[in-house]
C-alpha positions as a printed NumPy array, in Angstrom:
array([[107.214, 147.08 , 127.56 ],
       [110.681, 146.095, 126.749],
       [113.228, 147.875, 128.96 ],
       [116.581, 147.379, 127.407],
       [119.543, 149.086, 125.834],
       [119.359, 150.   , 122.172],
       [122.348, 147.734, 121.457],
       [120.114, 144.843, 122.394],
       [117.09 , 145.874, 120.504],
       [116.13 , 143.791, 117.497],
       [117.94 , 145.21 , 114.412],
       [114.826, 144.931, 112.113],
       [113.593, 148.053, 113.886],
       [116.707, 149.985, 113.381],
       [116.764, 152.491, 110.499],
       [119.387, 152.271, 107.823],
       [121.287, 155.539, 108.711],
       [124.924, 156.65 , 108.272],
       [127.134, 155.637, 111.04 ],
       [128.82 , 158.955, 111.177],
       [126.378, 161.769, 112.097],
       [126.942, 164.797, 114.407],
       [124.167, 164.729, 116.914],
       [125.459, 167.214, 119.566],
       [123.973, 170.419, 118.037],
       [122.218, 172.594, 120.624],
       [118.468, 172.65 , 119.843],
       [116.721, 175.893, 119.014],
       [113.936, 177.399, 121.163],
       [112.665, 179.8  , 118.452],
       [109.039, 178.989, 118.155],
       [108.343, 181.361, 115.325],
       [110.995, 179.678, 113.275],
       [109.607, 176.256, 114.048],
       [106.203, 177.293, 112.826],
       [107.461, 179.3  , 109.839],
       [110.041, 176.968, 108.464],
       [108.784, 173.537, 109.462],
       [105.235, 173.233, 110.512],
       [103.951, 175.376, 107.758],
       [105.573, 173.148, 105.033],
       [105.213, 169.743, 106.615],
       [103.286, 167.053, 104.715],
       [103.755, 164.108, 107.094],
       [103.83 , 164.873, 110.865],
       [104.57 , 162.155, 113.425],
       [103.88 , 163.041, 117.063],
       [105.566, 160.924, 119.739],
       [103.801, 161.148, 123.167],
       [104.565, 159.836, 126.586],
       [103.388, 160.058, 130.225],
       [104.19 , 163.718, 130.585],
       [101.106, 164.506, 128.334],
       [ 98.684, 162.492, 130.485],
       [100.203, 163.713, 133.755],
       [ 98.746, 167.219, 132.924],
       [ 95.413, 165.503, 132.972],
       [ 95.96 , 164.28 , 136.456],
       [ 96.834, 160.773, 135.394],
       [ 99.076, 159.004, 138.02 ],
       [102.303, 157.858, 136.377],
       [103.385, 155.311, 139.039],
       [106.981, 156.255, 138.609],
       [109.653, 157.934, 140.637],
       [109.228, 158.987, 144.39 ],
       [105.641, 158.533, 145.513],
       [104.75 , 156.498, 142.44 ],
       [103.051, 153.711, 144.375],
       [ 99.731, 151.896, 144.32 ],
       [ 99.444, 150.622, 147.933],
       [103.026, 149.305, 148.6  ],
       [103.718, 148.43 , 144.913],
       [105.24 , 150.156, 141.962],
       [104.026, 149.564, 138.51 ],
       [106.911, 147.17 , 137.745],
       [105.856, 144.967, 140.6  ],
       [102.438, 144.324, 139.119],
       [102.806, 144.865, 135.399],
       [104.406, 141.554, 134.567],
       [103.036, 138.187, 133.374],
       [104.521, 136.635, 136.455],
       [102.608, 138.878, 138.833],
       [ 99.405, 138.185, 137.012],
       [ 99.647, 134.496, 137.067],
       [100.823, 134.64 , 140.635],
       [ 97.903, 136.801, 141.867],
       [ 95.39 , 137.729, 139.043],
       [ 93.081, 139.315, 141.695],
       [ 95.648, 141.718, 142.909],
       [ 96.761, 142.805, 139.349],
       [ 93.088, 143.24 , 138.385],
       [ 92.528, 145.428, 141.403],
       [ 95.373, 147.67 , 140.301],
       [ 94.05 , 147.823, 136.685],
       [ 90.469, 148.29 , 137.747],
       [ 91.59 , 151.323, 139.781],
       [ 93.576, 152.741, 136.86 ],
       [ 90.441, 152.283, 134.601],
       [ 88.152, 154.031, 137.052],
       [ 90.615, 156.927, 137.583],
       [ 90.9  , 157.293, 133.861],
       [ 87.217, 157.457, 133.307],
       [ 87.249, 160.568, 135.603],
       [ 89.899, 162.394, 133.653],
       [ 89.553, 164.592, 130.552],
       [ 91.968, 165.329, 127.545],
       [ 93.959, 168.499, 128.211],
       [ 94.95 , 171.184, 125.739],
       [ 97.901, 169.311, 124.527],
       [ 95.65 , 166.305, 123.533],
       [ 93.231, 168.82 , 121.927],
       [ 95.972, 170.658, 119.963],
       [ 97.158, 167.392, 118.565],
       [ 93.675, 166.282, 117.552],
       [ 93.052, 169.691, 115.932],
       [ 96.213, 169.657, 113.938],
       [ 95.499, 166.192, 112.638],
       [ 92.01 , 167.226, 111.431],
       [ 93.447, 170.458, 109.836],
       [ 96.181, 168.635, 108.025],
       [ 93.777, 165.982, 106.894],
       [ 91.619, 168.653, 105.299],
       [ 94.59 , 169.864, 103.488],
       [ 95.573, 166.322, 102.16 ],
       [ 98.376, 166.06 , 104.636],
       [ 99.074, 163.324, 107.323],
       [ 99.401, 163.339, 111.045],
       [100.151, 160.155, 113.153],
       [100.336, 159.913, 116.932],
       [102.656, 157.259, 118.245],
       [102.079, 156.916, 121.91 ],
       [103.505, 155.189, 124.929],
       [100.292, 155.924, 126.87 ],
       [ 97.547, 153.353, 127.529],
       [ 94.858, 155.81 , 128.607],
       [ 93.121, 156.56 , 125.232],
       [ 93.011, 160.259, 126.023],
       [ 94.242, 160.981, 122.481],
       [ 91.229, 159.008, 121.1  ],
       [ 88.889, 160.796, 123.405],
       [ 90.244, 164.279, 122.288],
       [ 89.476, 163.28 , 118.644],
       [ 92.714, 161.907, 117.285],
       [ 92.15 , 159.116, 114.73 ],
       [ 95.616, 158.007, 113.556],
       [ 97.003, 156.567, 116.645],
       [ 99.59 , 153.766, 117.231],
       [ 99.597, 152.604, 120.854],
       [102.972, 151.086, 121.571],
       [102.048, 149.716, 124.935],
       [ 98.377, 148.739, 124.282],
       [ 95.279, 150.222, 126.099],
       [ 93.658, 150.062, 129.389],
       [ 90.435, 149.761, 127.683],
       [ 91.022, 146.524, 125.703],
       [ 91.23 , 143.054, 127.103],
       [ 92.975, 139.971, 125.871],
       [ 91.724, 136.469, 126.657],
       [ 94.496, 134.24 , 128.12 ],
       [ 92.703, 131.203, 126.497],
       [ 91.607, 132.065, 122.986],
       [ 93.609, 135.264, 122.474],
       [ 90.611, 137.403, 121.645],
       [ 91.275, 141.208, 121.91 ],
       [ 88.427, 143.665, 122.13 ],
       [ 87.527, 147.118, 123.578],
       [ 85.951, 147.163, 127.005],
       [ 84.867, 150.258, 128.664],
       [ 82.648, 148.699, 131.313],
       [ 82.67 , 150.362, 134.74 ],
       [ 83.378, 148.337, 136.66 ],
       [ 84.87 , 145.773, 134.35 ],
       [ 83.154, 143.051, 136.423],
       [ 80.85 , 143.294, 139.522],
       [ 83.357, 141.468, 141.836],
       [ 85.807, 144.298, 141.44 ],
       [ 83.227, 146.972, 142.345],
       [ 84.364, 148.81 , 145.526],
       [ 87.87 , 147.44 , 145.372],
       [ 91.199, 148.813, 144.113],
       [ 91.727, 151.612, 146.607],
       [ 95.407, 152.754, 146.465],
       [ 95.68 , 153.265, 150.183],
       [ 98.729, 151.368, 151.531],
       [ 96.579, 149.956, 154.364],
       [ 93.792, 148.699, 152.029],
       [ 93.156, 144.902, 152.184],
       [ 93.531, 142.974, 149.076],
       [ 90.226, 141.613, 147.809],
       [ 91.514, 138.079, 146.962],
       [ 88.783, 137.423, 144.534],
       [ 88.294, 133.918, 143.22 ],
       [ 89.634, 133.669, 139.597],
       [ 86.076, 132.67 , 138.58 ],
       [ 84.904, 136.074, 139.626],
       [ 87.386, 138.084, 137.691],
       [ 86.762, 139.293, 134.084],
       [ 86.03 , 136.37 , 131.712],
       [ 85.979, 136.046, 128.047],
       [ 82.519, 136.379, 126.443],
       [ 83.48 , 134.854, 123.003],
       [ 81.191, 131.758, 122.397],
       [ 81.693, 129.293, 125.234],
       [ 85.322, 130.205, 125.986],
       [ 84.982, 131.759, 129.429],
       [ 88.812, 132.174, 129.69 ],
       [ 90.386, 134.577, 132.193],
       [ 90.845, 138.057, 130.684],
       [ 93.909, 140.277, 131.199],
       [ 94.499, 143.903, 130.277],
       [ 95.635, 144.279, 126.718],
       [ 98.777, 146.159, 127.725],
       [102.357, 145.422, 127.209],
       [103.831, 144.3  , 130.481],
       [107.587, 144.368, 131.569],
       [109.34 , 141.486, 129.937],
       [106.816, 141.141, 127.079],
       [107.547, 142.069, 123.494],
       [105.808, 144.929, 121.779],
       [103.258, 144.062, 119.086],
       [105.205, 143.555, 115.914],
       [102.369, 144.929, 113.661],
       [102.325, 148.123, 115.704],
       [106.137, 148.307, 115.526],
       [106.232, 147.827, 111.878],
       [103.574, 150.563, 111.406],
       [105.573, 153.01 , 113.716],
       [108.757, 152.14 , 111.66 ],
       [107.13 , 153.031, 108.507],
       [105.698, 156.345, 109.762],
       [109.029, 157.343, 111.218],
       [110.929, 156.529, 108.001],
       [108.562, 158.62 , 105.9  ],
       [107.68 , 161.645, 108.027],
       [109.098, 165.099, 107.296],
       [108.475, 166.506, 110.696],
       [108.554, 164.864, 114.141],
       [107.421, 166.181, 117.592],
       [108.405, 164.523, 120.812],
       [105.862, 165.452, 123.529],
       [106.094, 164.687, 127.333],
       [108.277, 161.599, 127.004],
       [111.29 , 160.828, 129.136],
       [113.17 , 159.292, 126.312],
       [114.621, 156.604, 128.57 ],
       [112.359, 153.485, 127.688],
       [113.325, 151.638, 124.603],
       [112.479, 151.311, 121.816],
       [110.638, 154.651, 121.897],
       [113.808, 156.365, 123.172],
       [115.409, 155.652, 119.74 ],
       [112.699, 157.197, 117.602],
       [113.495, 160.846, 117.622],
       [117.299, 160.601, 117.349],
       [116.828, 158.21 , 114.513],
       [114.494, 160.548, 112.662],
       [116.939, 163.498, 113.282],
       [119.7  , 161.369, 111.708],
       [117.786, 161.499, 108.444],
       [118.042, 165.29 , 108.556],
       [114.281, 165.616, 109.409],
       [113.296, 168.494, 111.917],
       [112.448, 167.151, 115.405],
       [110.927, 169.374, 118.064],
       [110.796, 168.245, 121.702],
       [108.211, 169.582, 124.09 ],
       [108.989, 168.756, 127.82 ],
       [109.119, 170.059, 131.34 ],
       [112.979, 169.348, 131.269],
       [115.685, 168.171, 128.974],
       [115.938, 164.463, 128.377],
       [118.607, 162.114, 127.046],
       [117.224, 162.875, 123.581],
       [117.403, 166.684, 123.68 ],
       [121.044, 166.992, 122.505],
       [120.584, 164.256, 119.897],
       [118.099, 166.081, 117.718],
       [120.561, 167.2  , 115.053],
       [121.034, 170.556, 113.378],
       [117.342, 171.046, 112.877],
       [116.341, 170.222, 116.371],
       [114.094, 172.384, 118.712],
       [113.446, 172.165, 122.332],
       [110.626, 173.965, 124.102],
       [110.485, 173.825, 127.82 ],
       [107.305, 173.917, 129.915],
       [103.973, 172.335, 130.309],
       [102.869, 170.678, 127.012],
       [ 99.308, 171.923, 127.549],
       [100.651, 175.454, 127.321],
       [103.323, 175.328, 124.79 ],
       [102.046, 172.815, 122.237],
       [ 98.69 , 174.74 , 121.395],
       [100.846, 177.725, 120.667],
       [103.208, 175.742, 118.411],
       [100.392, 174.014, 116.49 ],
       [ 97.956, 176.805, 116.231],
       [ 96.617, 177.469, 112.682]])
């Protein structure tokens, strides 16, 4: 993922909004008003989701205090440099994350999002999920229109031929079976590169990597273009469980609000985006799995 200030973000992904716009209005917490005046009339709903949604399913975030795998934080391993320096260690980390995710289930927030998408579709309306999460819990809950900004744990990319494909094997390769324990005292497997996941396309046999966006890498341009189009055309936007500090996603909600579109944030606490939601902004504090089903119920 690209961690940078908005001023340094490529201008092709910035919307053409007026430069002067008052964004300091205090957001409303009136759930009945949100449902009556905005959800009921929405024709094109975009839902932005972040780690807070998955955390309620028990998914480790590897952020903040205690956010370690062994002695490493995600930014220590989720880089191209780390992978080429020690692909065995990085694959242990991602093997652990894949196996953990296979034991988790979508929570009521995921279910509510999938249900509103199905309901809107039946009425000829559109719902799109733009997620920073790589766990595929939205897909497992039944959502279909999903843009994964940071890729997926359950897709691989060949470092030789570039082939990208789904992979839900458990374990992803036999050599990793029994490895990946998060205990700080665990010994690294130090597997030979030849034993790590390999490309199955023809005679390629290249080393596979997780198809996720690592620190220092650019987001997929096609995914960003698609997200840009959805955000430009939506008439209601929800921000669910995201810290609003990682760019470019941190820009999305305030930019939609600058078009005069209602934006509702659902979070455990306020974020840098909370007071930038414009005069039609809403903020609902509490667990996403509790509040979101109420907000989106038929």
